[in-house]
Coordinates of N, CA and C in Angstrom, one line a residue:
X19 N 20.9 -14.2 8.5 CA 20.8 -13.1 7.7 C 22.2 -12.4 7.5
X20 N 22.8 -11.9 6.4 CA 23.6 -11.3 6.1 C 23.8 -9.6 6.1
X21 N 23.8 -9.0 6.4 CA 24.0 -7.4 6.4 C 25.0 -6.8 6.0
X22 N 25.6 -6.4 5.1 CA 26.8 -5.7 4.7 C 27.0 -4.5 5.3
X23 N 25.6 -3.9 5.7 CA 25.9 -2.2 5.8 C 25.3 -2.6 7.5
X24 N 26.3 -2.9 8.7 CA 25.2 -3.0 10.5 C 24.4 -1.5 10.5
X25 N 25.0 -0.6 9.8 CA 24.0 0.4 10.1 C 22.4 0.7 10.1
X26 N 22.2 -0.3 8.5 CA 21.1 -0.3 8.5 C 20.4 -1.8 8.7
X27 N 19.6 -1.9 9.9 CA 19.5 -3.4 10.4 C 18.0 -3.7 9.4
X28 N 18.1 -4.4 8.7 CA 16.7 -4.5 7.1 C 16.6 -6.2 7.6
X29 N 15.5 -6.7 8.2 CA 15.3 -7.7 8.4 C 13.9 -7.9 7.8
X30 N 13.4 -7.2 7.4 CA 12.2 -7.1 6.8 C 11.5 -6.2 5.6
X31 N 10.8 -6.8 5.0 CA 10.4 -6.0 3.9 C 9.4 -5.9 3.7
X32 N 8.6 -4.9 4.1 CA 6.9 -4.6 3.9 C 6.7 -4.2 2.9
X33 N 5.3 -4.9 1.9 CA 4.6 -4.4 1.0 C 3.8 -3.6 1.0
X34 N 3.1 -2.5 0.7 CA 2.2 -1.8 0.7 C 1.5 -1.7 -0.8
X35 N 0.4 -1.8 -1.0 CA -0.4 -1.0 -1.5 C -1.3 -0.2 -1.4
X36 N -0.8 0.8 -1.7 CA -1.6 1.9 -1.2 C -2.7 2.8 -2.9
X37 N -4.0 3.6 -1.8 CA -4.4 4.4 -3.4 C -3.6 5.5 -3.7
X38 N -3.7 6.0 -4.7 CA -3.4 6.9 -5.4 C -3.5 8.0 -4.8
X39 N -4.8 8.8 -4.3 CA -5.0 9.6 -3.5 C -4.0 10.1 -2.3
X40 N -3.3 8.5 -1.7 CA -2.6 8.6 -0.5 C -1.5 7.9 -0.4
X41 N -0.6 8.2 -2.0 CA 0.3 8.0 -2.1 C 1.8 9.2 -1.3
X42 N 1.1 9.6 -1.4 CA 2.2 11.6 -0.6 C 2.1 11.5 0.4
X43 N 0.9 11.0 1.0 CA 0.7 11.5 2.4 C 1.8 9.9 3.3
X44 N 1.3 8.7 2.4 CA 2.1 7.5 3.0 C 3.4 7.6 2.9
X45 N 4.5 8.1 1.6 CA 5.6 8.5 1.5 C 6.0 9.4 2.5
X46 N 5.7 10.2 2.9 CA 6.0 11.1 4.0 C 6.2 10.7 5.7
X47 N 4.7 9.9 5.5 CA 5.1 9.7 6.9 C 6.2 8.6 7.4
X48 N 6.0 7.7 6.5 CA 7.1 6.9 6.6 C 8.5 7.2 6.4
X49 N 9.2 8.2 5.5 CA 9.9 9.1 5.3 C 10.4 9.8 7.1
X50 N 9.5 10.4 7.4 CA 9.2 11.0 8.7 C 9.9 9.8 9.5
X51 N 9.8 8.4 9.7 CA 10.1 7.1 10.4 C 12.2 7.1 10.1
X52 N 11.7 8.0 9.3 CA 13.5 7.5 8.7 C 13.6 5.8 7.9
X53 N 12.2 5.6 7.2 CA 12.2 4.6 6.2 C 12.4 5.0 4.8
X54 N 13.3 3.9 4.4 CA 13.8 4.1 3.0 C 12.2 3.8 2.3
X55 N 12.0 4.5 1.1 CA 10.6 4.1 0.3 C 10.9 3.7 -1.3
X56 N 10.8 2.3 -1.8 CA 11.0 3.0 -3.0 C 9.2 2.3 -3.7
X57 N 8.6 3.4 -4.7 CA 7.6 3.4 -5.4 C 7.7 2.7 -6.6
X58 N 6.5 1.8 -6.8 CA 6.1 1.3 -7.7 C 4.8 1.7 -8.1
X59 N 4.7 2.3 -9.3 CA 3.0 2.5 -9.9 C 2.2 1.3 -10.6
X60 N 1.5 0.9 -9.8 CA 0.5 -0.3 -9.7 C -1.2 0.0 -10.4
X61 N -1.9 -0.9 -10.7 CA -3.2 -0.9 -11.1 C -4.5 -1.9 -10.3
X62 N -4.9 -1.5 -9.7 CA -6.0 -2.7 -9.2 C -6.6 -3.3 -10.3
X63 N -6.7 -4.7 -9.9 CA -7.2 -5.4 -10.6 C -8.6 -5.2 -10.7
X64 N -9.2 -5.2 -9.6 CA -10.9 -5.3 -9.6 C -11.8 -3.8 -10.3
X65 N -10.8 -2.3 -10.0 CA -11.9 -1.3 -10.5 C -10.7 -1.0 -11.7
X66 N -9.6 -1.1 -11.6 CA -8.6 -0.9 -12.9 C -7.9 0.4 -12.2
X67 N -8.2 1.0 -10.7 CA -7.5 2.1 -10.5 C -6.3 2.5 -10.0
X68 N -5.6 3.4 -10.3 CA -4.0 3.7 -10.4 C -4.0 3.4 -8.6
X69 N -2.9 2.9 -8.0 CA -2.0 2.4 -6.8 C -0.9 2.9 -6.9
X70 N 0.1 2.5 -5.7 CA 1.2 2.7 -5.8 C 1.7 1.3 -4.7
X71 N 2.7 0.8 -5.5 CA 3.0 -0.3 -4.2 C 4.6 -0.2 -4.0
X72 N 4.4 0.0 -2.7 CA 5.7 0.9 -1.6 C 6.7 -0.5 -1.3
X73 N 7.7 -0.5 -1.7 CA 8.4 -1.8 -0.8 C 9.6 -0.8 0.2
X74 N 9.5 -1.0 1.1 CA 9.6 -0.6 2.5 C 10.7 -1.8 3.3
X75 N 11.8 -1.3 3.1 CA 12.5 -2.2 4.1 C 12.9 -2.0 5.6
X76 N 13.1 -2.3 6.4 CA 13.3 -1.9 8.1 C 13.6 -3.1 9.0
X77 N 13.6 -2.8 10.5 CA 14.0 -4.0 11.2 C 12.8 -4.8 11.9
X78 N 12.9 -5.7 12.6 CA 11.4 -5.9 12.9 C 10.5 -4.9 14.0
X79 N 11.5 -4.3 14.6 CA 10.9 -3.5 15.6 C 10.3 -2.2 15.2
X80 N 10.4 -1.7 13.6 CA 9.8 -0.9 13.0 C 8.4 -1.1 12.2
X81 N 8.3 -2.8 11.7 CA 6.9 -3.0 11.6 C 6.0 -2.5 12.2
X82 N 5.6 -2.8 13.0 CA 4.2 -1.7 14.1 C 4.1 -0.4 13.9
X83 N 5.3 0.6 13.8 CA 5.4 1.8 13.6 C 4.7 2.0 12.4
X84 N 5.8 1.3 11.6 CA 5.1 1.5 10.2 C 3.8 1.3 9.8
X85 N 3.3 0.3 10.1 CA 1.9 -0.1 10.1 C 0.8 0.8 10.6
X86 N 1.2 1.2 11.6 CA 0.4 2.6 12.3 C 0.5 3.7 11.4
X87 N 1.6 3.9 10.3 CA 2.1 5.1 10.4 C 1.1 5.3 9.0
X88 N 0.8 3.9 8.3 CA 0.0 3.7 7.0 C -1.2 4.1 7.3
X89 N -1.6 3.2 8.2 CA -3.0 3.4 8.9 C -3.5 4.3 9.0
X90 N -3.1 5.7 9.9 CA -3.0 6.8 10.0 C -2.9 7.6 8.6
X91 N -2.5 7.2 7.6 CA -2.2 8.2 6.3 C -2.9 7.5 5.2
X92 N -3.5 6.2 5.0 CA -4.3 5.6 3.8 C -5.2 5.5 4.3
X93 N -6.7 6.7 3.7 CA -7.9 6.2 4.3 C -9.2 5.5 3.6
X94 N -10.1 4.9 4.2 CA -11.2 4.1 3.2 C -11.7 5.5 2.6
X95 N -12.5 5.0 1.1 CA -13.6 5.8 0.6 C -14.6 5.1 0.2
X96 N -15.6 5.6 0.2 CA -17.0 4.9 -0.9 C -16.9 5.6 -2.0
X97 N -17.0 4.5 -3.2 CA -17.1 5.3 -4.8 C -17.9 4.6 -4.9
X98 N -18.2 5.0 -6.3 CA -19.3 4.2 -6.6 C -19.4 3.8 -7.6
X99 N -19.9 2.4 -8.3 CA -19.7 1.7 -9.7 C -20.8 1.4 -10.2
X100 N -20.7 1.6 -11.6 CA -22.0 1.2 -12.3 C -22.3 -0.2 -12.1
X101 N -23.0 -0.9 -11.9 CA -23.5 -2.1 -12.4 C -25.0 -2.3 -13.0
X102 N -25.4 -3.0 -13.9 CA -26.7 -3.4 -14.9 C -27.3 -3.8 -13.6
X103 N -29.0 -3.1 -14.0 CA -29.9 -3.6 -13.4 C -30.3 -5.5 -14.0
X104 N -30.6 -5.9 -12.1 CA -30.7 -7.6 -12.8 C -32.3 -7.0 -13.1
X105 N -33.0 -8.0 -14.6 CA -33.6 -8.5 -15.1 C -34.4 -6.9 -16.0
X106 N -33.6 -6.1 -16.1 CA -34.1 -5.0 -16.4 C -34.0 -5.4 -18.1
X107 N -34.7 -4.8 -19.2 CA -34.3 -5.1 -20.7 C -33.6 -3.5 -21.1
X108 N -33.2 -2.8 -20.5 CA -32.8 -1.8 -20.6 C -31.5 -1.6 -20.1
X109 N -30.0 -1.4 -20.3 CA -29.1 -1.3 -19.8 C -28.6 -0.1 -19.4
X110 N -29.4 0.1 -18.1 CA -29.3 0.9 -17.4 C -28.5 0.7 -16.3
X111 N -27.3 1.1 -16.1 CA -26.4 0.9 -14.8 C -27.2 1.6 -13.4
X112 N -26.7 0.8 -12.5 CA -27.4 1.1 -11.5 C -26.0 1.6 -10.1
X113 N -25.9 3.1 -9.9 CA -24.5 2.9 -9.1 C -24.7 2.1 -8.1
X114 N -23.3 1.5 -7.2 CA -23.2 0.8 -6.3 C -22.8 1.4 -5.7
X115 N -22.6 1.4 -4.2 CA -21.5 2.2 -3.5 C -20.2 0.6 -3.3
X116 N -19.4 1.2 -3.0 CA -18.2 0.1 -2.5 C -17.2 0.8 -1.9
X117 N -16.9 0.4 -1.0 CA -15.7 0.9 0.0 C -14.0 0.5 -0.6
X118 N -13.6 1.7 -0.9 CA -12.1 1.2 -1.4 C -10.8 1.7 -0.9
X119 N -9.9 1.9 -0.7 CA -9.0 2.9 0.0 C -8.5 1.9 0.7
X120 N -7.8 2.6 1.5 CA -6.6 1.8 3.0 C -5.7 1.6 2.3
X121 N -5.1 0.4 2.9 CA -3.6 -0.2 2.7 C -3.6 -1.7 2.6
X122 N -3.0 -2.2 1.7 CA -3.0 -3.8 1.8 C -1.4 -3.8 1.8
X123 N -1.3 -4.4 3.0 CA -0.4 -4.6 3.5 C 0.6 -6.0 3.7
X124 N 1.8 -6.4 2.9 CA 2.7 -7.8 2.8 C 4.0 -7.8 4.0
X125 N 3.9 -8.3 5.0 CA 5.3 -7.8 5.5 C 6.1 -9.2 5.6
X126 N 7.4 -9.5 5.1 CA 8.1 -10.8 5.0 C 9.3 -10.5 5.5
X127 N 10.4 -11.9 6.0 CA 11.1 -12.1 6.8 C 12.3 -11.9 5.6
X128 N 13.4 -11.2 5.6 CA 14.4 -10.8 5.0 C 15.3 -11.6 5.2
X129 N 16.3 -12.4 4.2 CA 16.9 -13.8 4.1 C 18.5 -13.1 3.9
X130 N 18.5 -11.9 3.5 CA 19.7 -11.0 3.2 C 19.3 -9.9 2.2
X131 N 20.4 -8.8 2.8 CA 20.1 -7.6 2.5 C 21.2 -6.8 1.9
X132 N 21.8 -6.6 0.9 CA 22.9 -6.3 0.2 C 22.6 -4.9 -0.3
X133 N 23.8 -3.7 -0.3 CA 23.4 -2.5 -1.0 C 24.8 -2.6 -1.3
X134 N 24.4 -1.2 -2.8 CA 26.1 -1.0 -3.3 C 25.5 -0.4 -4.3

């Protein structure tokens, strides 16, 4: 691995996606870590709802922290989605509940790390 700046030891780069809801609360705490954050506004694919996906660089011994530190600040919810009643002739949606929220989390091995 190459490092230009020894100060900041970046061996790693965590993905996050996080909801929308707990986007402030995740920038902060990790912020709080002394982690650089930078934001991307993201869409879920499956309900179409606004994300944010955090790329998070650090060293390996900051993983864990960080991971906790999401954990701690992205939490589950139940919403709830329409779906059609089966065999009904009437299209009447029927809510569902479904659990959405947390953090989906990517963390990869950093091959070099250059700033300027």
């Amino acid at each position: 691995m190459v490092n230009l700046y020894p100060q900041h030891n970046i061996n790693r780069l965590m993905i996050a996606v996080v909801q929308e809801q707990d986007i402030e609360s995740a920038t902060h705490a990790l912020s709080k870590l002394g982690l650089t954050v930078i934001r991307l506004p993201s869409i879920g694919a499956f309900l179409g709802r606004r994300n944010a996906t955090l790329f998070i660089g650090m060293s390996e011994h900051q993983v864990e922290t960080a991971e906790k530190a999401l954990k701690k600040s992205c939490r589950r919810r139940v919403e709830y989605v329409a779906t059609p009643l089966e065999g009904s002739p009437l299209p009447f949606p029927s809510p569902t509940p479904i659990v959405v929220g947390g953090a989906t989390i990517f963390t990869f091995e950093v091959e070099k790390y250059v700033e300027f």
